[in-house]
PDB file of C-alpha atoms and ligand atoms in Angstrom:
ATOM      1  CA  MET A   1      25.394  33.185  82.301  1.00 85.00           C
ATOM      2  CA  PHE A   2      29.211  32.003  80.690  1.00 96.00           C
ATOM      3  CA  ASP A   3      28.879  28.471  82.059  1.00 96.00           C
ATOM      4  CA  ASP A   4      30.352  27.078  78.857  1.00 98.00           C
ATOM      5  CA  LEU A   5      34.010  28.772  79.503  1.00 98.00           C
ATOM      6  CA  LYS A   6      34.163  26.666  82.362  1.00 98.00           C
ATOM      7  CA  GLY A   7      37.591  24.664  81.830  1.00 98.00           C
ATOM      8  CA  LYS A   8      38.188  26.539  78.304  1.00 98.00           C
ATOM      9  CA  ARG A   9      41.914  26.962  77.178  1.00 98.00           C
ATOM     10  CA  VAL A  10      41.965  30.560  76.746  1.00 98.00           C
ATOM     11  CA  LEU A  11      45.007  32.722  76.082  1.00 99.00           C
ATOM     12  CA  VAL A  12      45.554  36.244  76.673  1.00 99.00           C
ATOM     13  CA  THR A  13      48.046  38.824  74.886  1.00 98.00           C
ATOM     14  CA  GLY A  14      49.184  41.604  76.169  1.00 98.00           C
ATOM     15  CA  ALA A  15      47.313  40.547  79.885  1.00 98.00           C
ATOM     16  CA  SER A  16      50.304  42.031  82.037  1.00 98.00           C
ATOM     17  CA  GLN A  17      48.412  44.913  83.004  1.00 98.00           C
ATOM     18  CA  GLY A  18      45.026  47.021  81.331  1.00 98.00           C
ATOM     19  CA  ILE A  19      42.002  45.273  79.148  1.00 98.00           C
ATOM     20  CA  GLY A  20      43.917  42.605  78.896  1.00 98.00           C
ATOM     21  CA  LEU A  21      44.557  41.609  82.583  1.00 98.00           C
ATOM     22  CA  ALA A  22      40.587  42.205  83.310  1.00 98.00           C
ATOM     23  CA  ALA A  23      39.967  40.250  80.663  1.00 98.00           C
ATOM     24  CA  ALA A  24      42.133  37.398  81.854  1.00 98.00           C
ATOM     25  CA  VAL A  25      40.990  37.602  85.444  1.00 98.00           C
ATOM     26  CA  ALA A  26      37.437  37.879  83.961  1.00 98.00           C
ATOM     27  CA  PHE A  27      37.908  34.450  82.043  1.00 98.00           C
ATOM     28  CA  ALA A  28      39.678  33.219  84.939  1.00 98.00           C
ATOM     29  CA  ARG A  29      36.652  34.048  87.377  1.00 98.00           C
ATOM     30  CA  GLN A  30      34.778  31.744  84.764  1.00 98.00           C
ATOM     31  CA  GLY A  31      36.628  28.408  85.718  1.00 98.00           C
ATOM     32  CA  ALA A  32      38.842  29.253  82.280  1.00 98.00           C
ATOM     33  CA  ARG A  33      41.883  27.849  82.158  1.00 98.00           C
ATOM     34  CA  VAL A  34      44.126  31.268  81.230  1.00 98.00           C
ATOM     35  CA  GLY A  35      47.425  31.862  79.361  1.00 98.00           C
ATOM     36  CA  ILE A  36      48.705  35.506  79.824  1.00 98.00           C
ATOM     37  CA  GLY A  37      51.095  37.382  76.895  1.00 98.00           C
ATOM     38  CA  SER A  38      53.273  40.309  77.737  1.00 98.00           C
ATOM     39  CA  ARG A  39      56.401  41.725  76.184  1.00 98.00           C
ATOM     40  CA  SER A  40      58.387  41.635  79.869  1.00 96.00           C
ATOM     41  CA  VAL A  41      59.082  39.775  82.515  1.00 96.00           C
ATOM     42  CA  ASP A  42      58.481  42.279  85.473  1.00 95.00           C
ATOM     43  CA  ALA A  43      56.930  43.718  88.403  1.00 97.00           C
ATOM     44  CA  ASN A  44      53.445  44.062  86.772  1.00 97.00           C
ATOM     45  CA  ALA A  45      53.224  40.478  84.647  1.00 98.00           C
ATOM     46  CA  ARG A  46      54.265  38.949  88.415  1.00 98.00           C
ATOM     47  CA  GLU A  47      51.357  41.192  89.814  1.00 98.00           C
ATOM     48  CA  ALA A  48      49.044  40.388  86.900  1.00 98.00           C
ATOM     49  CA  LEU A  49      49.750  36.636  86.979  1.00 98.00           C
ATOM     50  CA  ALA A  50      49.141  36.192  90.864  1.00 98.00           C
ATOM     51  CA  ARG A  51      46.136  38.337  90.010  1.00 98.00           C
ATOM     52  CA  VAL A  52      44.630  35.558  87.520  1.00 98.00           C
ATOM     53  CA  ARG A  53      45.573  32.369  89.816  1.00 98.00           C
ATOM     54  CA  GLN A  54      43.560  34.220  92.469  1.00 98.00           C
ATOM     55  CA  TRP A  55      40.941  32.360  90.511  1.00 98.00           C
ATOM     56  CA  ASP A  56      43.022  29.881  88.032  1.00 98.00           C
ATOM     57  CA  PRO A  57      45.877  28.369  90.379  1.00 98.00           C
ATOM     58  CA  GLU A  58      47.173  26.688  87.199  1.00 97.00           C
ATOM     59  CA  SER A  59      47.541  29.730  85.140  1.00 98.00           C
ATOM     60  CA  GLU A  60      50.452  30.821  83.656  1.00 98.00           C
ATOM     61  CA  HIS A  61      52.426  34.057  81.691  1.00 98.00           C
ATOM     62  CA  PHE A  62      54.394  33.584  78.368  1.00 98.00           C
ATOM     63  CA  PRO A  63      56.543  36.227  77.973  1.00 98.00           C
ATOM     64  CA  GLY A  64      58.074  36.973  74.289  1.00 98.00           C
ATOM     65  CA  ASP A  65      58.074  40.150  72.012  1.00 98.00           C
ATOM     66  CA  LEU A  66      54.834  39.663  69.738  1.00 98.00           C
ATOM     67  CA  SER A  67      55.982  42.044  67.161  1.00 98.00           C
ATOM     68  CA  GLU A  68      57.773  39.002  65.978  1.00 98.00           C
ATOM     69  CA  THR A  69      56.765  36.105  64.081  1.00 98.00           C
ATOM     70  CA  ALA A  70      58.885  34.179  66.255  1.00 98.00           C
ATOM     71  CA  GLU A  71      58.176  34.877  69.432  1.00 98.00           C
ATOM     72  CA  CYS A  72      54.119  34.258  68.502  1.00 98.00           C
ATOM     73  CA  GLU A  73      55.253  30.595  67.280  1.00 98.00           C
ATOM     74  CA  ARG A  74      57.029  30.059  70.595  1.00 98.00           C
ATOM     75  CA  LEU A  75      54.186  31.827  72.813  1.00 98.00           C
ATOM     76  CA  VAL A  76      51.704  29.550  70.973  1.00 98.00           C
ATOM     77  CA  GLU A  77      53.945  26.182  71.187  1.00 98.00           C
ATOM     78  CA  LYS A  78      54.350  27.157  74.835  1.00 98.00           C
ATOM     79  CA  PHE A  79      51.046  27.444  75.548  1.00 98.00           C
ATOM     80  CA  VAL A  80      49.779  24.308  73.664  1.00 98.00           C
ATOM     81  CA  ALA A  81      52.068  22.430  75.504  1.00 98.00           C
ATOM     82  CA  ARG A  82      51.281  23.612  79.105  1.00 98.00           C
ATOM     83  CA  PHE A  83      47.413  23.375  78.208  1.00 98.00           C
ATOM     84  CA  GLY A  84      47.019  21.131  75.405  1.00 98.00           C
ATOM     85  CA  GLY A  85      45.373  23.092  72.610  1.00 98.00           C
ATOM     86  CA  ILE A  86      43.485  26.191  72.636  1.00 98.00           C
ATOM     87  CA  ASP A  87      39.718  27.037  72.564  1.00 98.00           C
ATOM     88  CA  VAL A  88      39.721  31.157  72.833  1.00 99.00           C
ATOM     89  CA  LEU A  89      42.486  33.286  71.827  1.00 99.00           C
ATOM     90  CA  VAL A  90      42.138  37.091  72.932  1.00 99.00           C
ATOM     91  CA  ASN A  91      44.728  38.986  70.878  1.00 98.00           C
ATOM     92  CA  ASN A  92      45.415  41.953  73.018  1.00 98.00           C
ATOM     93  CA  ALA A  93      48.387  43.184  72.862  1.00 98.00           C
ATOM     94  CA  GLY A  94      48.946  46.591  70.891  1.00 98.00           C
ATOM     95  CA  GLY A  95      49.628  50.145  71.325  1.00 98.00           C
ATOM     96  CA  LEU A  96      50.712  53.568  70.124  1.00 97.00           C
ATOM     97  CA  VAL A  97      54.375  52.863  70.224  1.00 97.00           C
ATOM     98  CA  GLY A  98      54.800  56.464  69.672  1.00 97.00           C
ATOM     99  CA  ARG A  99      53.146  59.655  68.433  1.00 97.00           C
ATOM    100  CA  LYS A 100      54.772  61.251  65.039  1.00 98.00           C
ATOM    101  CA  PRO A 101      52.488  63.157  62.512  1.00 98.00           C
ATOM    102  CA  LEU A 102      53.298  61.704  59.215  1.00 98.00           C
ATOM    103  CA  ALA A 103      55.853  64.051  57.596  1.00 98.00           C
ATOM    104  CA  GLU A 104      58.061  62.347  60.709  1.00 98.00           C
ATOM    105  CA  VAL A 105      56.971  58.879  59.823  1.00 98.00           C
ATOM    106  CA  ASP A 106      60.212  56.825  58.959  1.00 98.00           C
ATOM    107  CA  ASP A 107      60.419  53.066  58.303  1.00 98.00           C
ATOM    108  CA  PRO A 108      61.618  51.798  62.055  1.00 98.00           C
ATOM    109  CA  PHE A 109      58.347  53.615  62.814  1.00 98.00           C
ATOM    110  CA  PHE A 110      56.275  52.282  60.473  1.00 98.00           C
ATOM    111  CA  ASP A 111      57.320  49.011  60.971  1.00 98.00           C
ATOM    112  CA  GLN A 112      57.125  49.218  64.685  1.00 98.00           C
ATOM    113  CA  VAL A 113      53.422  50.173  64.973  1.00 98.00           C
ATOM    114  CA  ILE A 114      52.189  47.695  62.001  1.00 98.00           C
ATOM    115  CA  ASP A 115      53.902  44.963  63.621  1.00 98.00           C
ATOM    116  CA  LEU A 116      52.957  45.287  67.269  1.00 98.00           C
ATOM    117  CA  ASN A 117      49.701  45.453  65.845  1.00 98.00           C
ATOM    118  CA  ALA A 118      49.162  44.035  62.881  1.00 98.00           C
ATOM    119  CA  ARG A 119      51.201  41.617  62.141  1.00 98.00           C
ATOM    120  CA  SER A 120      51.221  40.137  65.720  1.00 98.00           C
ATOM    121  CA  ALA A 121      47.635  39.324  65.767  1.00 98.00           C
ATOM    122  CA  VAL A 122      47.896  38.024  62.337  1.00 98.00           C
ATOM    123  CA  MET A 123      50.916  35.537  63.139  1.00 98.00           C
ATOM    124  CA  VAL A 124      49.607  34.265  66.671  1.00 98.00           C
ATOM    125  CA  THR A 125      46.257  33.791  64.559  1.00 99.00           C
ATOM    126  CA  ARG A 126      48.137  31.751  62.257  1.00 98.00           C
ATOM    127  CA  CYS A 127      49.876  30.110  64.564  1.00 98.00           C
ATOM    128  CA  ALA A 128      46.772  28.628  66.618  1.00 98.00           C
ATOM    129  CA  LEU A 129      44.421  27.723  64.191  1.00 98.00           C
ATOM    130  CA  PRO A 130      45.209  24.376  63.667  1.00 98.00           C
ATOM    131  CA  ARG A 131      44.704  24.166  67.373  1.00 98.00           C
ATOM    132  CA  LEU A 132      41.681  25.969  67.889  1.00 98.00           C
ATOM    133  CA  ILE A 133      40.211  24.386  64.446  1.00 98.00           C
ATOM    134  CA  ALA A 134      40.817  21.090  66.938  1.00 98.00           C
ATOM    135  CA  SER A 135      39.191  22.229  69.388  1.00 98.00           C
ATOM    136  CA  ALA A 136      35.774  23.030  67.766  1.00 98.00           C
ATOM    137  CA  ARG A 137      36.007  19.338  65.926  1.00 98.00           C
ATOM    138  CA  SER A 138      36.369  17.712  69.002  1.00 98.00           C
ATOM    139  CA  SER A 139      34.106  20.066  71.470  1.00 97.00           C
ATOM    140  CA  GLY A 140      31.043  20.096  69.068  1.00 96.00           C
ATOM    141  CA  ALA A 141      31.090  24.004  69.821  1.00 98.00           C
ATOM    142  CA  THR A 142      32.597  27.142  68.215  1.00 98.00           C
ATOM    143  CA  SER A 143      36.003  28.276  68.858  1.00 98.00           C
ATOM    144  CA  SER A 144      37.057  31.607  68.984  1.00 99.00           C
ATOM    145  CA  VAL A 145      39.317  34.681  68.395  1.00 99.00           C
ATOM    146  CA  ILE A 146      38.683  38.342  69.983  1.00 99.00           C
ATOM    147  CA  LEU A 147      41.180  40.737  68.227  1.00 99.00           C
ATOM    148  CA  VAL A 148      41.054  44.198  69.506  1.00 98.00           C
ATOM    149  CA  GLY A 149      40.647  47.233  67.470  1.00 98.00           C
ATOM    150  CA  SER A 150      39.557  50.529  68.675  1.00 98.00           C
ATOM    151  CA  ILE A 151      37.680  53.549  67.995  1.00 98.00           C
ATOM    152  CA  ALA A 152      40.276  55.226  66.085  1.00 98.00           C
ATOM    153  CA  GLY A 153      40.069  52.464  63.715  1.00 98.00           C
ATOM    154  CA  TYR A 154      36.856  54.355  63.053  1.00 98.00           C
ATOM    155  CA  THR A 155      37.778  58.018  63.589  1.00 98.00           C
ATOM    156  CA  GLY A 156      41.571  57.698  62.262  1.00 98.00           C
ATOM    157  CA  GLY A 157      42.911  58.205  65.347  1.00 97.00           C
ATOM    158  CA  GLY A 158      44.326  61.698  67.961  1.00 95.00           C
ATOM    159  CA  PRO A 159      47.304  63.449  66.946  1.00 96.00           C
ATOM    160  CA  GLY A 160      50.063  61.723  65.781  1.00 98.00           C
ATOM    161  CA  ALA A 161      48.696  58.008  65.349  1.00 98.00           C
ATOM    162  CA  GLY A 162      47.239  58.193  62.248  1.00 98.00           C
ATOM    163  CA  LEU A 163      49.303  54.603  61.706  1.00 98.00           C
ATOM    164  CA  TYR A 164      47.998  53.209  64.597  1.00 98.00           C
ATOM    165  CA  ALA A 165      44.537  53.816  63.328  1.00 98.00           C
ATOM    166  CA  ALA A 166      45.226  52.195  60.482  1.00 98.00           C
ATOM    167  CA  SER A 167      46.560  48.904  61.982  1.00 98.00           C
ATOM    168  CA  LYS A 168      43.127  49.082  64.079  1.00 98.00           C
ATOM    169  CA  ALA A 169      40.977  49.398  60.779  1.00 98.00           C
ATOM    170  CA  TRP A 170      42.924  46.571  59.392  1.00 98.00           C
ATOM    171  CA  LEU A 171      42.376  44.426  62.229  1.00 98.00           C
ATOM    172  CA  HIS A 172      38.648  44.981  62.126  1.00 98.00           C
ATOM    173  CA  THR A 173      38.741  44.573  57.919  1.00 98.00           C
ATOM    174  CA  VAL A 174      41.048  41.197  57.930  1.00 98.00           C
ATOM    175  CA  GLN A 175      38.906  39.276  59.932  1.00 98.00           C
ATOM    176  CA  LYS A 176      36.603  39.573  57.184  1.00 98.00           C
ATOM    177  CA  ASN A 177      38.405  37.349  55.336  1.00 98.00           C
ATOM    178  CA  TRP A 178      38.510  35.037  57.903  1.00 98.00           C
ATOM    179  CA  VAL A 179      35.428  34.325  58.599  1.00 98.00           C
ATOM    180  CA  MET A 180      34.614  33.595  55.151  1.00 98.00           C
ATOM    181  CA  ALA A 181      37.536  31.331  55.446  1.00 98.00           C
ATOM    182  CA  HIS A 182      37.481  29.377  58.599  1.00 98.00           C
ATOM    183  CA  THR A 183      33.954  29.625  59.640  1.00 98.00           C
ATOM    184  CA  ARG A 184      32.925  26.198  58.176  1.00 98.00           C
ATOM    185  CA  ASP A 185      36.229  25.199  60.608  1.00 98.00           C
ATOM    186  CA  GLY A 186      33.764  25.903  63.611  1.00 98.00           C
ATOM    187  CA  VAL A 187      35.941  29.239  63.958  1.00 98.00           C
ATOM    188  CA  ARG A 188      34.811  32.484  64.831  1.00 99.00           C
ATOM    189  CA  PHE A 189      36.497  35.836  64.723  1.00 99.00           C
ATOM    190  CA  ASN A 190      35.467  39.055  66.239  1.00 99.00           C
ATOM    191  CA  VAL A 191      36.321  42.127  67.096  1.00 99.00           C
ATOM    192  CA  VAL A 192      35.916  44.295  70.874  1.00 99.00           C
ATOM    193  CA  ALA A 193      36.907  47.720  69.999  1.00 98.00           C
ATOM    194  CA  PRO A 194      37.297  49.988  73.162  1.00 98.00           C
ATOM    195  CA  GLY A 195      36.916  54.085  72.949  1.00 98.00           C
ATOM    196  CA  THR A 196      39.224  56.174  75.633  1.00 98.00           C
ATOM    197  CA  VAL A 197      39.734  53.120  78.715  1.00 98.00           C
ATOM    198  CA  ASP A 198      41.891  54.532  81.894  1.00 97.00           C
ATOM    199  CA  THR A 199      44.786  52.425  81.161  1.00 97.00           C
ATOM    200  CA  ALA A 200      48.692  52.747  80.821  1.00 95.00           C
ATOM    201  CA  PHE A 201      48.142  53.813  77.418  1.00 95.00           C
ATOM    202  CA  HIS A 202      46.857  57.052  78.788  1.00 93.00           C
ATOM    203  CA  ALA A 203      49.606  57.681  80.608  1.00 91.00           C
ATOM    204  CA  ASP A 204      50.613  60.969  78.507  1.00 87.00           C
ATOM    205  CA  LYS A 205      48.217  62.927  79.528  1.00 92.00           C
ATOM    206  CA  ASN A 206      47.502  65.563  81.802  1.00 94.00           C
ATOM    207  CA  GLU A 207      44.168  65.952  84.079  1.00 94.00           C
ATOM    208  CA  ALA A 208      43.319  69.157  82.139  1.00 95.00           C
ATOM    209  CA  ALA A 209      43.652  66.695  78.773  1.00 93.00           C
ATOM    210  CA  ARG A 210      41.744  63.258  80.384  1.00 95.00           C
ATOM    211  CA  ALA A 211      38.599  65.949  81.268  1.00 95.00           C
ATOM    212  CA  SER A 212      38.086  67.101  77.623  1.00 95.00           C
ATOM    213  CA  ILE A 213      38.556  64.271  76.523  1.00 95.00           C
ATOM    214  CA  GLY A 214      36.142  63.093  79.332  1.00 97.00           C
ATOM    215  CA  ALA A 215      33.846  65.946  78.048  1.00 96.00           C
ATOM    216  CA  THR A 216      33.361  64.555  74.088  1.00 95.00           C
ATOM    217  CA  ILE A 217      32.094  61.412  75.562  1.00 98.00           C
ATOM    218  CA  PRO A 218      28.411  60.576  76.402  1.00 98.00           C
ATOM    219  CA  MET A 219      28.903  58.936  79.739  1.00 98.00           C
ATOM    220  CA  GLY A 220      31.016  61.845  80.519  1.00 97.00           C
ATOM    221  CA  ARG A 221      34.181  59.738  81.542  1.00 97.00           C
ATOM    222  CA  PHE A 222      37.222  56.864  80.106  1.00 98.00           C
ATOM    223  CA  GLY A 223      35.955  53.740  80.440  1.00 98.00           C
ATOM    224  CA  THR A 224      37.638  51.090  82.957  1.00 98.00           C
ATOM    225  CA  ALA A 225      39.542  47.740  81.825  1.00 98.00           C
ATOM    226  CA  GLU A 226      36.692  45.980  83.837  1.00 98.00           C
ATOM    227  CA  GLU A 227      34.110  47.305  82.072  1.00 98.00           C
ATOM    228  CA  MET A 228      35.581  45.898  79.055  1.00 98.00           C
ATOM    229  CA  ALA A 229      36.067  42.400  79.653  1.00 98.00           C
ATOM    230  CA  PRO A 230      32.344  40.897  79.679  1.00 98.00           C
ATOM    231  CA  SER A 231      32.964  41.803  75.837  1.00 98.00           C
ATOM    232  CA  PHE A 232      35.401  39.133  75.470  1.00 98.00           C
ATOM    233  CA  LEU A 233      33.517  36.779  77.977  1.00 98.00           C
ATOM    234  CA  PHE A 234      30.385  36.837  75.543  1.00 98.00           C
ATOM    235  CA  LEU A 235      32.311  36.666  72.458  1.00 98.00           C
ATOM    236  CA  ALA A 236      34.155  33.581  74.060  1.00 98.00           C
ATOM    237  CA  SER A 237      31.032  31.657  74.829  1.00 98.00           C
ATOM    238  CA  HIS A 238      29.147  29.504  72.259  1.00 98.00           C
ATOM    239  CA  ALA A 239      26.647  29.413  74.706  1.00 98.00           C
ATOM    240  CA  CYS A 240      25.922  33.363  74.027  1.00 98.00           C
ATOM    241  CA  SER A 241      27.411  34.184  71.081  1.00 98.00           C
ATOM    242  CA  GLY A 242      27.715  30.770  69.025  1.00 98.00           C
ATOM    243  CA  TYR A 243      26.205  32.658  65.447  1.00 98.00           C
ATOM    244  CA  ILE A 244      28.525  35.677  66.177  1.00 98.00           C
ATOM    245  CA  THR A 245      31.074  35.928  64.003  1.00 98.00           C
ATOM    246  CA  GLY A 246      32.870  38.724  61.999  1.00 98.00           C
ATOM    247  CA  GLN A 247      31.285  41.542  64.080  1.00 98.00           C
ATOM    248  CA  ILE A 248      32.770  44.364  65.962  1.00 98.00           C
ATOM    249  CA  ILE A 249      31.958  45.206  69.488  1.00 98.00           C
ATOM    250  CA  ASN A 250      31.981  48.889  70.454  1.00 98.00           C
ATOM    251  CA  VAL A 251      32.262  49.561  73.947  1.00 98.00           C
ATOM    252  CA  ASN A 252      33.176  53.300  74.593  1.00 98.00           C
ATOM    253  CA  GLY A 253      30.850  54.623  76.165  1.00 98.00           C
ATOM    254  CA  GLY A 254      28.948  56.547  73.316  1.00 98.00           C
ATOM    255  CA  GLN A 255      32.026  57.852  72.546  1.00 98.00           C
ATOM    256  CA  TYR A 256      31.253  57.074  68.432  1.00 97.00           C
ATOM    257  CA  MET A 257      28.109  55.499  67.062  1.00 97.00           C
ATOM    258  CA  PRO A 258      29.148  53.326  63.422  1.00 93.00           C
TER     259      PRO A 258
HETATM  260  P1  NAP B 301      48.510  48.967  77.942  1.00 93.05           P
HETATM  261  O1  NAP B 301      47.663  48.757  79.290  1.00 93.05           O
HETATM  262  O2  NAP B 301      49.292  49.630  77.836  1.00 93.05           O
HETATM  263  O3  NAP B 301      48.802  47.116  78.079  1.00 93.05           O
HETATM  264  C1  NAP B 301      49.402  47.162  76.848  1.00 93.05           C
HETATM  265  C2  NAP B 301      49.821  45.171  77.185  1.00 93.05           C
HETATM  266  O4  NAP B 301      50.050  44.834  75.633  1.00 93.05           O
HETATM  267  C3  NAP B 301      50.922  45.203  78.280  1.00 93.05           C
HETATM  268  O5  NAP B 301      50.920  43.695  78.504  1.00 93.05           O
HETATM  269  C4  NAP B 301      52.112  44.975  77.186  1.00 93.05           C
HETATM  270  O6  NAP B 301      52.911  44.153  78.014  1.00 93.05           O
HETATM  271  C5  NAP B 301      51.401  44.302  75.691  1.00 93.05           C
HETATM  272  N1  NAP B 301      52.172  44.576  75.020  1.00 93.05           N
HETATM  273  C6  NAP B 301      53.305  45.851  74.443  1.00 93.05           C
HETATM  274  N2  NAP B 301      53.652  45.825  73.331  1.00 93.05           N
HETATM  275  C7  NAP B 301      53.845  44.127  73.120  1.00 93.05           C
HETATM  276  C8  NAP B 301      54.925  43.268  72.017  1.00 93.05           C
HETATM  277  N3  NAP B 301      55.518  43.878  72.091  1.00 93.05           N
HETATM  278  N4  NAP B 301      54.417  42.577  72.725  1.00 93.05           N
HETATM  279  C9  NAP B 301      53.954  41.279  73.530  1.00 93.05           C
HETATM  280  N5  NAP B 301      52.583  41.913  74.052  1.00 93.05           N
HETATM  281  C10 NAP B 301      53.065  43.653  74.090  1.00 93.05           C
HETATM  282  O7  NAP B 301      46.998  48.825  77.179  1.00 93.05           O
HETATM  283  P2  NAP B 301      45.580  49.179  76.845  1.00 93.05           P
HETATM  284  O8  NAP B 301      45.333  50.213  77.007  1.00 93.05           O
HETATM  285  O9  NAP B 301      45.664  47.898  78.603  1.00 93.05           O
HETATM  286  O10 NAP B 301      45.255  48.494  75.591  1.00 93.05           O
HETATM  287  C11 NAP B 301      45.140  46.676  75.139  1.00 93.05           C
HETATM  288  C12 NAP B 301      44.767  46.762  73.201  1.00 93.05           C
HETATM  289  O11 NAP B 301      43.491  47.866  73.290  1.00 93.05           O
HETATM  290  C13 NAP B 301      45.838  47.317  72.691  1.00 93.05           C
HETATM  291  O12 NAP B 301      45.616  46.638  71.565  1.00 93.05           O
HETATM  292  C14 NAP B 301      46.033  48.530  72.400  1.00 93.05           C
HETATM  293  O13 NAP B 301      45.792  49.126  71.590  1.00 93.05           O
HETATM  294  C15 NAP B 301      43.900  48.863  72.814  1.00 93.05           C
HETATM  295  N6  NAP B 301      43.277  49.780  72.550  1.00 93.05           N
HETATM  296  C16 NAP B 301      43.233  50.293  73.867  1.00 93.05           C
HETATM  297  C17 NAP B 301      42.511  51.670  74.360  1.00 93.05           C
HETATM  298  C18 NAP B 301      42.527  52.481  75.878  1.00 93.05           C
HETATM  299  O14 NAP B 301      41.989  53.649  75.066  1.00 93.05           O
HETATM  300  N7  NAP B 301      43.478  52.264  76.481  1.00 93.05           N
HETATM  301  C19 NAP B 301      41.427  52.226  73.195  1.00 93.05           C
HETATM  302  C20 NAP B 301      41.469  51.516  71.876  1.00 93.05           C
HETATM  303  C21 NAP B 301      41.975  49.815  71.494  1.00 93.05           C
HETATM  304  P3  NAP B 301      54.383  44.648  78.392  1.00 93.05           P
HETATM  305  O15 NAP B 301      54.481  46.040  78.984  1.00 93.05           O
HETATM  306  O16 NAP B 301      55.413  43.739  79.181  1.00 93.05           O
HETATM  307  O17 NAP B 301      55.190  45.404  77.151  1.00 93.05           O
END
């Protein structure tokens, strides 16, 4: 079904665990050439690279703190030096940073949340754009940028997560401008918006909290990272989604229906 992903050069940020890792493995299983990013060089990153290399022996890990523009630039440069170009970019790095009610929001916290979730996606995309355009021109197929949004981008997020939620809504919106500007360059932009997915993101919740959240989801449970992955493949594949751009795929078990 995703045959055209074979040989595609795919960069997945935030792929040392969770949703990003599941997506990276899924791309590699399709025969794509996959680079994974993460902030840390740790056991997670080493295990993640080993898992992706089971399918793509030439996969590489590119560490860097994408809250900083210089690191975004370096990531794209290193990926291109290694793979010769970029066909698919998955901007997945992100997270809560912490929970602070409005009364406690200060400048450093504001900057951390926005830099991690919004600046990183903009800057990696900006740096990758010439390569994505070149990919579309040379292949005749569209190239694909996938942003990772969130159910929180619609609902406003959980306690103390207002800035995080707004940063995800910001991603839902900013792509619309890019669609207007770059569709004729052959680049598509779409969002995967997960619901509540069982990853380290929810490590702060005990069993009771997890059960009560699960009960609010029509599917009756959290999603898995692996259940997010096929949506990334679909949006990356020109054969499957070549006429789809500027959209949001909500993968949330029915938890929210916009
Ligand atoms: P996760 O398991 O915590 O993984 C986060 C990944 O992002 C890790 O690889 C992490 O690397 C990387 N990362 C974090 N800060 C970074 C930075 N400053 N620079 C570069 N990489 C960084 O989270 P997840 O649940 O898979 O979440 C993945 C994406 O889905 C995020 O954008 C999140 O907001 C979104 N999302 C998640 C859920 C959910 O319920 N899980 C719901 C909606 C949206 P290090 O470990 O090295 O820091």
